[in-house]
Coordinates of C-alpha atoms and ligand atoms in Angstrom, one line a residue:
X1 CA -53.7 39.5 12.1
X2 CA -51.4 37.9 13.8
X3 CA -52.9 35.9 16.4
X4 CA -51.0 37.0 19.5
X5 CA -51.5 40.6 18.3
X6 CA -55.2 40.1 18.0
X7 CA -55.5 38.4 21.7
X8 CA -53.7 41.4 22.7
X9 CA -56.8 43.6 21.3
X10 CA -59.2 41.3 22.8
X11 CA -58.1 41.5 25.8
X12 CA -57.6 45.1 25.6
X13 CA -61.1 45.2 24.9
X14 CA -62.2 43.1 27.6
X15 CA -60.5 45.4 30.1
X16 CA -60.5 48.9 29.1
X17 CA -62.1 51.2 26.5
X18 CA -61.4 53.1 23.1
X19 CA -59.8 51.6 19.9
X20 CA -55.8 50.6 20.6
X21 CA -53.0 51.0 18.2
X22 CA -51.0 47.7 17.7
X23 CA -47.5 47.5 17.7
X24 CA -44.9 44.8 16.9
X25 CA -41.0 45.0 18.4
X26 CA -39.1 42.2 17.6
X27 CA -36.4 40.1 19.3
X28 CA -33.2 39.7 17.7
X29 CA -30.4 37.3 16.5
X30 CA -26.6 38.3 16.4
X31 CA -24.3 36.7 14.1
X32 CA -21.2 37.6 15.5
X33 CA -19.8 40.5 17.8
X34 CA -20.3 39.1 21.3
X35 CA -19.9 41.3 24.3
X36 CA -18.1 43.9 22.3
X37 CA -21.3 46.0 21.7
X38 CA -20.0 48.1 25.4
X39 CA -16.5 48.2 24.0
X40 CA -16.4 50.3 20.8
X41 CA -16.8 47.2 18.8
X42 CA -18.6 46.0 16.1
X43 CA -21.4 43.5 16.1
X44 CA -23.7 41.7 13.5
X45 CA -27.1 41.7 14.6
X46 CA -30.8 41.3 12.6
X47 CA -34.4 41.8 14.1
X48 CA -36.4 38.5 13.8
X49 CA -39.9 37.5 13.3
X50 CA -40.2 36.8 17.0
X51 CA -41.2 39.7 19.4
X52 CA -43.7 41.7 21.7
X53 CA -47.0 42.8 20.5
X54 CA -48.3 46.0 22.2
X55 CA -52.1 46.8 22.0
X56 CA -51.8 50.8 23.7
X57 CA -54.0 53.9 24.0
X58 CA -54.1 57.0 26.1
X59 CA -56.8 56.7 28.4
X60 CA -56.8 60.9 29.2
X61 CA -55.8 60.2 32.9
X62 CA -52.4 60.0 34.9
X63 CA -53.0 56.3 35.5
X64 CA -50.9 53.5 33.6
X65 CA -52.4 50.3 33.3
X66 CA -50.1 47.2 32.3
X67 CA -51.5 43.8 31.5
X68 CA -48.8 41.4 31.1
X69 CA -50.5 38.5 29.3
X70 CA -47.6 36.1 29.4
X71 CA -47.4 36.3 33.7
X72 CA -50.9 36.6 33.7
X73 CA -50.3 39.9 35.8
X74 CA -51.5 43.3 35.8
X75 CA -50.5 46.3 37.9
X76 CA -51.5 49.9 37.5
X77 CA -49.1 53.3 38.5
X78 CA -49.6 56.9 39.1
X79 CA -47.0 58.8 36.5
X80 CA -45.8 60.5 39.9
X81 CA -44.8 57.2 40.7
X82 CA -42.8 55.7 38.7
X83 CA -39.8 53.7 40.1
X84 CA -38.2 50.8 40.2
X85 CA -40.0 47.9 40.5
X86 CA -39.2 44.2 39.9
X87 CA -39.4 41.6 36.8
X88 CA -40.8 42.9 33.7
X89 CA -42.6 46.1 35.9
X90 CA -39.0 47.1 35.8
X91 CA -38.8 47.4 32.0
X92 CA -41.7 49.2 31.1
X93 CA -41.5 51.5 33.8
X94 CA -38.1 52.2 33.4
X95 CA -39.3 52.9 29.8
X96 CA -41.7 55.6 31.0
X97 CA -39.6 57.0 33.2
X98 CA -36.9 57.9 30.7
X99 CA -39.8 60.1 28.6
X100 CA -40.0 61.5 32.3
X101 CA -36.5 62.2 32.3
X102 CA -36.4 64.2 29.1
X103 CA -39.1 66.2 30.3
X104 CA -41.6 64.9 27.7
X105 CA -45.4 65.4 27.6
X106 CA -46.8 62.2 28.5
X107 CA -50.2 61.2 29.9
X108 CA -51.3 57.5 31.7
X109 CA -52.5 55.0 29.1
X110 CA -53.7 51.6 29.6
X111 CA -51.6 48.8 27.4
X112 CA -51.7 44.8 26.7
X113 CA -48.7 43.0 25.6
X114 CA -47.6 39.4 24.8
X115 CA -44.8 37.6 22.9
X116 CA -43.5 34.7 21.5
X117 CA -39.7 35.3 22.7
X118 CA -38.7 32.3 25.0
X119 CA -37.6 34.1 28.0
X120 CA -34.1 33.9 28.9
X121 CA -33.6 32.8 25.4
X122 CA -31.1 35.4 24.0
X123 CA -33.0 36.7 21.6
X124 CA -33.8 39.7 23.7
X125 CA -37.5 39.7 24.7
X126 CA -36.1 42.8 27.1
X127 CA -34.9 45.1 24.5
X128 CA -38.3 43.8 22.3
X129 CA -40.3 44.9 25.7
X130 CA -38.5 47.9 26.1
X131 CA -39.2 48.9 22.2
X132 CA -42.4 48.4 21.7
X133 CA -43.2 50.2 24.3
X134 CA -41.3 53.4 23.6
X135 CA -42.3 52.9 20.1
X136 CA -45.8 53.4 21.0
X137 CA -45.3 56.1 23.7
X138 CA -43.3 58.3 20.9
X139 CA -46.3 58.0 18.7
X140 CA -49.4 57.6 20.9
X141 CA -48.4 61.0 22.5
X142 CA -46.8 62.8 19.1
X143 CA -43.4 63.0 20.4
X144 CA -41.8 62.8 17.5
X145 CA -38.4 60.8 18.5
X146 CA -36.1 59.1 15.5
X147 CA -35.7 55.1 15.8
X148 CA -31.9 55.6 16.8
X149 CA -33.0 58.2 20.1
X150 CA -35.7 55.7 21.0
X151 CA -33.0 52.7 20.6
X152 CA -30.5 55.0 22.8
X153 CA -33.3 56.0 25.5
X154 CA -34.6 52.1 25.8
X155 CA -30.4 51.3 26.6
X156 CA -30.5 53.6 29.5
X157 CA -33.6 52.2 30.5
X158 CA -32.2 48.8 30.6
X159 CA -29.2 50.4 32.9
X160 CA -31.2 52.2 35.0
X161 CA -34.0 50.1 36.9
X162 CA -33.1 46.6 35.8
X163 CA -29.5 47.9 36.7
X164 CA -28.3 46.0 33.0
X165 CA -25.2 47.7 32.0
X166 CA -26.3 46.6 28.5
X167 CA -24.5 47.9 25.2
X168 CA -26.5 48.8 22.1
X169 CA -26.9 46.3 20.7
X170 CA -30.0 44.6 21.3
X171 CA -32.1 48.1 21.4
X172 CA -30.4 48.9 18.0
X173 CA -31.4 46.3 16.2
X174 CA -34.9 46.0 17.4
X175 CA -35.5 49.8 15.9
X176 CA -33.6 49.7 12.9
X177 CA -33.9 45.8 12.0
X178 CA -34.8 45.3 8.4
X179 CA -36.3 42.1 6.8
X180 CA -33.6 40.3 5.0
X181 CA -31.2 42.3 6.4
X182 CA -28.3 41.8 9.1
X183 CA -26.8 45.0 10.2
X184 CA -23.3 46.0 10.7
X185 CA -22.9 48.2 13.7
X186 CA -20.3 50.4 14.3
X187 CA -20.7 50.9 18.2
X188 CA -18.1 53.3 18.7
X189 CA -20.0 55.9 16.3
X190 CA -23.7 54.2 16.1
X191 CA -23.2 54.3 12.3
X192 CA -24.3 51.2 10.8
X193 CA -25.0 49.6 7.3
X194 CA -27.4 46.7 6.1
X195 CA -26.0 43.4 4.5
X196 CA -28.6 41.3 2.5
X197 CA -28.8 38.1 4.3
X198 CA -27.9 35.6 1.5
X199 CA -26.9 32.3 2.7
X200 CA -27.2 30.2 -0.6
X201 CA -28.3 26.6 0.3
X202 CA -28.0 27.4 4.7
X203 CA -30.1 28.2 6.9
X204 CA -29.6 29.8 10.9
X205 CA -30.9 27.4 13.5
X206 CA -30.8 28.9 16.7
X207 CA -31.3 25.6 19.5
X208 CA -32.7 27.0 22.9
X209 CA -30.7 25.4 26.1
X210 CA -34.1 26.2 27.9
X211 CA -32.1 26.9 30.6
X212 CA -31.0 30.4 32.5
X213 CA -28.5 30.7 34.8
X214 CA -29.9 33.1 36.7
X215 CA -26.3 34.9 38.0
X216 CA -26.8 36.2 34.4
X217 CA -27.3 40.1 34.9
X218 CA -24.6 40.2 37.9
X219 CA -22.3 38.4 35.9
X220 CA -22.5 40.7 32.7
X221 CA -22.0 44.0 34.9
X222 CA -19.1 42.3 36.1
X223 CA -17.7 41.5 32.9
X224 CA -17.9 44.7 31.6
X225 CA -16.4 45.9 34.9
X226 CA -13.3 44.1 33.9
X227 CA -13.0 45.5 30.5
X228 CA -13.2 48.9 32.2
X229 CA -10.4 48.1 34.6
X230 CA -8.2 46.6 31.5
X231 CA -8.8 49.7 29.8
X232 CA -7.6 51.6 32.2
X233 CA -4.5 50.0 32.5
X234 CA -4.1 49.9 28.8
X235 CA -4.7 53.7 28.0
X236 CA -2.0 54.6 30.7
X237 CA 0.9 52.1 28.6
X238 CA -0.5 53.3 25.2
X239 CA -2.2 56.4 23.6
X240 CA -5.3 54.8 22.9
X241 CA -9.1 55.7 23.2
X242 CA -10.7 52.2 22.4
X243 CA -9.9 48.5 22.2
X244 CA -10.4 48.8 18.4
X245 CA -7.3 50.6 18.3
X246 CA -5.5 47.7 19.8
X247 CA -3.7 44.7 18.3
X248 CA -3.4 41.4 20.6
X249 CA 0.2 42.0 21.3
X250 CA -0.6 45.2 23.1
X251 CA -2.9 43.4 25.1
X252 CA -0.1 40.1 26.3
X253 CA 2.7 42.8 26.4
X254 CA 0.9 44.2 29.4
X255 CA -0.3 41.1 31.0
X256 CA 1.7 41.2 34.3
X257 CA -0.2 44.8 34.9
X258 CA -3.7 42.4 34.9
X259 CA -5.1 39.8 37.2
X260 CA -5.6 37.0 35.0
X261 CA -9.5 37.3 34.3
X262 CA -9.3 41.1 33.4
X263 CA -6.4 39.8 31.3
X264 CA -8.4 37.1 29.4
X265 CA -11.2 39.5 29.0
X266 CA -9.9 42.3 27.1
X267 CA -7.8 39.3 25.2
X268 CA -11.1 38.2 24.3
X269 CA -12.4 41.5 23.3
X270 CA -9.6 42.6 20.8
X271 CA -9.8 39.5 19.0
X272 CA -13.9 39.1 18.8
X273 CA -13.6 43.2 17.6
X274 CA -11.1 41.6 14.8
X275 CA -13.3 38.6 14.1
X276 CA -16.3 40.5 13.7
X277 CA -14.4 43.2 11.0
X278 CA -13.3 40.0 9.1
X279 CA -16.6 37.9 9.3
X280 CA -18.4 40.7 7.5
X281 CA -16.1 40.9 4.5
X282 CA -16.4 37.2 4.4
X283 CA -20.2 37.7 4.5
X284 CA -19.9 40.3 1.8
X285 CA -18.1 37.7 -0.3
X286 CA -20.8 35.1 0.1
X287 CA -18.0 33.0 2.0
X288 CA -20.1 31.5 4.4
X289 CA -17.6 28.4 5.0
X290 CA -15.0 30.8 6.8
X291 CA -17.9 32.9 8.1
X292 CA -18.8 29.7 10.2
X293 CA -15.2 29.0 11.3
X294 CA -15.2 32.2 13.0
X295 CA -18.4 31.7 14.7
X296 CA -16.7 28.6 16.2
X297 CA -13.9 30.7 17.2
X298 CA -16.2 33.1 18.6
X299 CA -17.5 30.2 21.0
X300 CA -14.0 28.8 22.0
X301 CA -13.1 32.8 23.3
X302 CA -16.8 33.5 25.2
X303 CA -16.4 30.3 26.7
X304 CA -12.8 30.4 27.7
X305 CA -11.4 33.7 27.9
X306 CA -14.6 35.7 28.5
X307 CA -16.3 32.9 31.0
X308 CA -20.3 33.4 29.4
X309 CA -20.8 30.1 28.5
X310 CA -22.5 27.1 30.4
X311 CA -21.9 23.6 30.6
X312 CA -25.2 23.2 28.5
X313 CA -24.3 25.6 25.9
X314 CA -20.9 24.0 25.3
X315 CA -22.1 20.8 25.3
X316 CA -24.5 22.1 22.2
X317 CA -21.7 23.7 20.2
X318 CA -19.6 20.7 20.5
X319 CA -22.1 18.7 19.0
X320 CA -22.5 21.0 16.2
X321 CA -19.2 20.0 15.0
X322 CA -19.9 16.5 14.6
X323 CA -22.6 17.7 11.8
X324 CA -20.7 18.3 8.1
X325 CA -24.0 20.2 7.5
X326 CA -22.7 22.4 10.7
X327 CA -20.6 25.0 9.5
X328 CA -20.7 27.2 12.5
X329 CA -21.7 27.5 15.9
X330 CA -21.6 29.3 19.2
X331 CA -23.4 30.7 21.7
X332 CA -25.5 33.8 21.6
X333 CA -26.6 37.0 23.3
X334 CA -25.5 37.7 26.9
X335 CA -24.6 33.7 27.8
X336 CA -24.7 31.9 31.1
X337 CA -27.8 30.1 29.2
X338 CA -30.1 30.7 26.2
X339 CA -29.4 29.8 22.5
X340 CA -26.9 28.6 20.3
X341 CA -26.6 30.2 17.1
X342 CA -25.8 27.5 14.4
X343 CA -25.1 27.6 10.2
X344 CA -26.7 24.6 9.0
X345 CA -27.0 23.1 5.2
X346 CA -30.6 23.1 4.1
X347 CA -30.3 19.1 3.8
X348 CA -28.5 18.3 7.0
X349 CA -31.2 20.5 9.4
X350 CA -33.6 18.0 10.1
X351 CA -31.2 15.6 11.0
X352 CA -28.7 17.5 13.3
X353 CA -31.9 19.1 15.2
X354 CA -33.3 15.5 15.4
X355 CA -29.5 14.0 17.1
X356 CA -28.8 17.0 18.9
X357 CA -32.2 16.9 21.0
X358 CA -32.1 13.3 21.9
X359 CA -28.6 14.0 22.9
X360 CA -29.5 17.2 25.3
X361 CA -32.5 15.4 26.6
X362 CA -30.4 12.5 27.5
X363 CA -27.9 14.3 28.9
X364 CA -29.2 17.2 31.1
X365 CA -33.2 15.9 31.0
X366 CA -34.1 19.2 29.6
X367 CA -36.2 19.3 26.2
X368 CA -34.4 21.7 23.8
X369 CA -36.1 23.9 21.1
X370 CA -34.9 24.4 17.8
X371 CA -35.8 27.3 15.8
X372 CA -35.0 28.3 12.1
X373 CA -34.6 31.8 11.7
X374 CA -36.5 34.4 9.8
X375 CA -35.3 37.8 10.5
X376 CA -38.0 40.6 10.3
X377 CA -38.2 44.6 10.1
X378 CA -38.0 47.1 13.3
X379 CA -40.7 48.1 15.6
X380 CA -43.4 49.4 13.8
X381 CA -47.0 49.5 14.1
X382 CA -49.3 46.8 12.7
X383 CA -52.3 48.2 10.1
Ligands
LIG1 C1 -26.9 41.8 26.0 C2 -26.9 42.6 26.1 C3 -26.0 43.4 24.7 C4 -24.7 42.7 24.3 C5 -24.7 41.2 24.6 C6 -23.7 40.3 24.4 O1 -27.4 41.1 24.9 O2 -28.0 43.6 26.0 O3 -26.0 44.6 24.7 O4 -23.9 43.0 25.3 O5 -25.6 40.8 25.6 O6 -22.7 40.5 23.0

């Protein structure tokens, strides 16, 4: 048994009675397709072997008792008082709230959770927190909701109390991930395909800037608004329903009708949707070199047009371009900090990581962290 799960079980035994059920809920990576999930685009995430572990049991009352081990905090609420809160409480309560909004018959429960996703790393610890609890509640109270319904429920939960108007990528990868595979998700139809992640001779390496600029969630919603504003202008000009029906030239033709920021966001979205479709073909034909080039291009767009990067991320990507062994690199996730995702030749990983660590430390006086990614399955119960 994984030690985090074991510790959660032990904490549970020390604080509550009964035998808990244990669940694992993964974080995610995203190979390509950033900030397009809420713009009807395509994304290419995978669940990873890092995540959040839950120990859960119904307690026969109407009280919800939580112990958040990594925050060394505990909190209790009555089911009838579930409301917006702050920090981790906002996420777990928002999940419970979604079940209540669906009028699902749930009771009180005891809950201990802990994880190994570095906070603010862009590996979506929030979706892991949401998904593990939603899955656990569904199991404990035999609600019979399927995984996609649970992913959508978790997305609504993130919109609601935390007020982050996220797309569906993170929650989908969390529920639907499959070991050894990436998911190509069509965010318009919510249809998906799995591809085996075979990167002959290469590995995916994440470098964590260990910074997370606090503007992130507000800026996220602002990007979403810019895209909505742009879309409404484009819809007036053309008979279209979504960004995927557009060509770059359609956006360029409407330049005079938009602010520069709105124009740049729309241009990025159209380019990124196209890039992700190309990338999916390249990955299936094992052309990792060409795939890597698209990652660099995506970073350029995220940084210059969509403006969701930061100097630490830009520096790490810039460093990556200097290593022959690194064939692709870009920021990953919402941005403003967190990780870069790098496609690195096996034999070059060590020297790349060592050099980047030293350089980054000298420049920013922060120690970055590197992880070699291993994919994993979506949220599940541990035996
Ligand atoms: C966050 C959101 C996702 C997605 C990414 C950017 O992780 O939760 O829905 O928009 O940012 O691609």
